[in-house]
Coordinates of N, CA, C and O in Angstrom, one line a residue:
M28 N 31.9 133.0 335.0 CA 33.0 133.0 334.8 C 32.4 131.3 335.0 O 32.1 131.3 336.2
T29 N 33.2 131.0 334.3 CA 33.2 129.1 334.0 C 34.4 128.3 334.3 O 35.2 129.5 334.6
A30 N 34.0 127.6 335.2 CA 35.4 126.4 335.9 C 35.8 125.6 335.2 O 34.9 124.5 334.8
I31 N 37.0 126.2 334.7 CA 37.6 124.9 333.8 C 38.7 123.6 334.5 O 39.3 124.2 335.9
T32 N 38.4 122.2 334.6 CA 38.9 121.3 335.2 C 40.1 120.5 334.9 O 39.3 120.2 333.6
R33 N 41.3 120.6 334.7 CA 41.9 119.7 334.1 C 42.3 118.3 334.6 O 42.4 118.2 335.7
F34 N 41.9 117.5 334.0 CA 41.8 115.8 334.3 C 43.2 115.6 333.6 O 43.3 115.6 332.8
G35 N 43.8 114.9 334.0 CA 45.0 114.1 333.6 C 45.7 113.0 334.4 O 45.0 112.6 335.2
A36 N 47.0 112.5 335.1 CA 47.2 111.7 335.4 C 47.7 112.4 337.1 O 49.0 111.8 337.4
G37 N 47.6 113.3 337.4 CA 48.0 113.9 338.3 C 49.2 115.1 338.1 O 49.6 115.9 337.2
R38 N 50.3 115.6 339.0 CA 50.8 117.1 339.2 C 52.1 115.9 337.4 O 52.4 115.3 337.9
R39 N 52.2 117.2 337.1 CA 53.2 116.4 336.2 C 54.8 116.4 336.8 O 55.2 115.5 335.8
G40 N 55.2 117.2 337.6 CA 56.4 116.9 338.2 C 56.0 115.3 338.9 O 57.0 114.3 338.7
A41 N 55.1 115.0 339.6 CA 55.3 113.5 340.0 C 55.4 112.6 339.4 O 56.2 111.5 339.5
W42 N 54.5 113.0 338.0 CA 54.2 111.8 337.0 C 55.7 111.5 336.0 O 55.9 110.7 336.0
A43 N 56.5 112.5 335.8 CA 57.9 112.7 335.4 C 58.8 111.7 336.2 O 59.3 111.3 335.9
A44 N 58.2 112.1 337.9 CA 59.8 111.6 338.5 C 59.5 110.0 338.6 O 59.8 109.0 338.7
L45 N 57.8 109.8 338.4 CA 57.8 108.6 338.7 C 58.0 107.2 337.1 O 58.4 106.1 337.1
V46 N 57.9 108.3 335.6 CA 58.2 107.8 334.6 C 60.4 107.4 334.4 O 60.3 107.0 334.3
V47 N 60.6 108.1 335.2 CA 61.8 108.6 335.3 C 62.3 106.9 336.0 O 63.5 106.5 335.9
G48 N 62.0 106.7 337.5 CA 62.4 106.1 337.9 C 62.2 104.4 337.3 O 63.1 103.7 337.5
V49 N 60.4 104.3 336.7 CA 60.8 103.1 336.4 C 61.4 103.0 334.7 O 61.8 102.2 334.8
S50 N 62.1 104.6 334.1 CA 62.8 104.7 333.0 C 63.8 103.6 333.8 O 65.2 102.8 332.8
V51 N 64.5 104.0 334.8 CA 65.6 103.5 335.2 C 66.1 101.9 336.0 O 66.6 101.4 335.2
L52 N 64.6 101.8 336.5 CA 64.3 100.3 336.4 C 64.4 99.2 335.3 O 65.2 98.1 335.4
G53 N 64.1 99.9 334.2 CA 63.6 98.9 333.1 C 64.9 99.0 332.3 O 65.4 98.1 331.7
V54 N 66.1 99.7 332.2 CA 67.2 100.0 331.7 C 67.8 99.2 332.4 O 68.9 98.4 331.6
L55 N 68.0 99.0 333.6 CA 68.7 98.2 334.6 C 68.6 97.1 334.6 O 68.9 95.8 334.4
E56 N 67.1 96.7 333.8 CA 67.0 95.0 333.8 C 66.9 95.0 332.6 O 67.8 94.0 332.5
V57 N 67.0 95.3 331.4 CA 67.5 94.8 330.3 C 68.8 94.9 330.3 O 69.4 94.0 329.2
G58 N 69.4 95.4 331.0 CA 71.3 95.8 330.7 C 71.8 95.0 331.4 O 72.3 93.8 331.6
V59 N 70.8 94.5 332.9 CA 71.7 93.5 333.2 C 71.4 92.2 332.6 O 72.6 90.8 332.2
L60 N 70.2 91.8 331.4 CA 69.6 91.1 331.3 C 70.5 90.4 329.9 O 71.1 89.6 329.4
H61 N 70.8 91.9 329.3 CA 72.2 91.7 328.2 C 73.6 90.8 328.4 O 73.5 90.2 328.0
L62 N 73.7 91.9 329.8 CA 75.0 91.2 330.6 C 74.8 89.2 330.8 O 75.6 88.9 330.6
V63 N 73.7 89.2 331.5 CA 73.6 87.4 331.5 C 73.7 86.7 330.6 O 74.5 85.9 330.2
V64 N 72.9 86.9 329.9 CA 72.8 85.8 328.4 C 73.7 86.3 327.0 O 73.9 85.3 326.9
G65 N 74.1 87.5 327.4 CA 75.2 87.3 326.4 C 76.6 86.4 327.0 O 77.2 86.3 325.6
A66 N 76.9 86.7 327.9 CA 77.9 86.0 328.9 C 77.6 83.8 328.1 O 78.9 83.1 328.2
Y67 N 76.8 83.9 328.5 CA 75.9 82.3 328.1 C 75.4 82.0 327.3 O 75.6 81.0 326.6
A68 N 75.2 82.7 326.4 CA 74.5 82.0 324.8 C 75.2 82.8 323.6 O 75.8 83.6 323.7
P69 N 74.9 82.2 323.0 CA 74.9 82.3 321.8 C 74.9 83.8 320.4 O 73.9 84.5 321.2
P70 N 75.5 84.2 320.2 CA 75.3 85.7 320.1 C 74.1 86.0 319.4 O 72.8 87.3 319.5
L71 N 73.1 84.9 318.2 CA 71.6 85.1 318.0 C 70.7 85.2 318.9 O 69.7 86.2 319.1
V72 N 70.7 84.2 319.6 CA 70.1 84.3 320.6 C 69.8 85.1 322.0 O 69.2 85.7 321.9
A73 N 71.5 85.8 322.1 CA 71.6 86.9 322.8 C 70.5 88.2 322.3 O 70.2 89.3 322.8
M74 N 70.6 88.5 321.1 CA 69.9 89.7 320.5 C 68.8 89.2 320.4 O 67.7 90.6 321.0
V75 N 68.6 88.3 320.3 CA 66.6 88.0 320.3 C 66.1 88.4 321.7 O 65.0 88.6 322.0
V76 N 66.7 87.6 322.9 CA 66.6 88.0 323.8 C 66.4 89.6 324.1 O 65.5 90.3 324.6
D77 N 67.3 90.8 324.1 CA 67.6 91.4 324.0 C 66.4 92.4 323.6 O 65.7 93.2 323.8
L78 N 65.8 92.2 322.1 CA 64.4 92.4 321.9 C 63.2 92.2 321.9 O 62.8 93.1 322.1
V79 N 62.8 91.1 322.6 CA 61.8 90.1 323.5 C 62.0 91.2 324.6 O 60.6 91.9 325.3
A80 N 63.1 91.8 325.4 CA 62.8 92.6 326.6 C 62.8 94.4 326.3 O 62.2 94.4 327.0
G81 N 63.8 94.2 325.0 CA 64.1 96.0 325.2 C 62.3 96.7 324.5 O 62.2 97.6 324.9
I82 N 62.0 95.5 323.2 CA 60.5 96.6 322.8 C 59.6 96.5 324.0 O 58.7 98.0 323.8
P83 N 59.2 95.3 324.4 CA 58.3 96.0 325.5 C 58.8 96.9 326.5 O 57.6 97.9 327.1
T84 N 59.9 96.6 326.8 CA 60.1 97.4 327.9 C 60.1 99.6 327.4 O 59.7 100.3 327.9
A85 N 60.6 99.4 326.1 CA 60.3 100.6 325.1 C 58.9 101.6 325.3 O 58.7 102.3 325.6
A86 N 58.3 99.8 324.7 CA 56.8 100.7 324.7 C 56.4 100.9 325.9 O 54.6 101.7 325.9
L87 N 56.2 100.2 327.1 CA 56.4 100.7 328.1 C 55.8 102.1 328.6 O 55.0 102.9 329.3
L88 N 57.0 102.0 328.8 CA 57.8 103.4 328.8 C 56.9 105.1 328.2 O 56.9 105.8 328.8
V89 N 56.7 104.5 326.7 CA 56.0 105.2 326.5 C 54.9 105.9 326.6 O 54.1 106.7 326.3
A90 N 54.1 104.7 326.6 CA 53.1 104.7 327.3 C 52.7 105.2 328.9 O 51.9 106.1 329.4
M91 N 53.8 104.9 329.6 CA 53.8 105.6 330.6 C 54.0 107.1 330.8 O 53.6 107.9 331.6
A92 N 55.0 107.8 329.7 CA 55.1 109.1 329.7 C 54.1 109.4 328.6 O 54.0 111.0 329.2
S93 N 53.0 109.2 328.0 CA 52.0 109.8 327.6 C 51.4 111.1 327.9 O 51.1 111.7 327.8
P94 N 51.5 110.7 329.1 CA 50.0 111.8 330.0 C 51.3 113.6 330.1 O 50.2 114.4 330.3
L95 N 52.5 112.8 329.6 CA 53.3 114.4 330.0 C 52.5 115.5 328.8 O 53.4 116.6 329.4
W96 N 52.1 114.6 328.0 CA 51.9 115.1 326.9 C 50.6 115.6 326.4 O 50.6 115.9 325.2
S97 N 49.6 114.7 327.2 CA 48.6 115.1 326.5 C 47.5 115.6 328.1 O 47.5 114.5 329.4
S98 N 47.2 116.3 328.0 CA 46.2 116.6 328.9 C 44.5 117.3 328.2 O 44.4 117.5 327.4
H99 N 43.2 117.2 328.9 CA 42.6 117.8 328.5 C 41.6 118.9 329.5 O 41.7 118.4 330.8
R100 N 41.3 119.7 329.2 CA 40.3 120.2 330.2 C 38.7 120.7 329.5 O 38.4 120.5 328.3
L101 N 38.2 120.1 330.8 CA 36.9 120.4 330.9 C 36.1 121.6 331.2 O 36.4 121.6 332.4
D102 N 34.9 121.8 330.8 CA 33.8 122.7 331.6 C 33.1 122.3 332.3 O 32.1 121.5 331.6
R103 N 33.1 122.5 333.3 CA 31.6 122.0 334.7 C 30.6 122.1 334.7 O 29.7 121.5 334.4
E104 N 30.2 123.6 333.7 CA 28.9 124.0 333.7 C 28.4 122.9 332.3 O 27.2 122.8 332.2
Q105 N 29.4 122.2 331.4 CA 29.0 121.9 330.5 C 28.6 120.1 330.5 O 28.6 119.5 329.7
L106 N 29.2 119.6 331.3 CA 28.7 118.0 332.1 C 27.5 117.9 332.7 O 26.8 118.7 333.0

């Protein structure tokens, strides 16, 4: 009987909770920044700030969530 080990970022439930928590903080950060800059800056500047803050935040969330749909299984005997 072969022993198969699963490599990943930990239990999926714990990792999903971490991703949800970081997502909530990221969305709140971008939302507050949008409201503050939108109140004081011209619309074009506000849109640029939204893009500069929103795109990296979205990329970070996708990168953090990627272990949820990816796992690798290795056979210990072949290592």
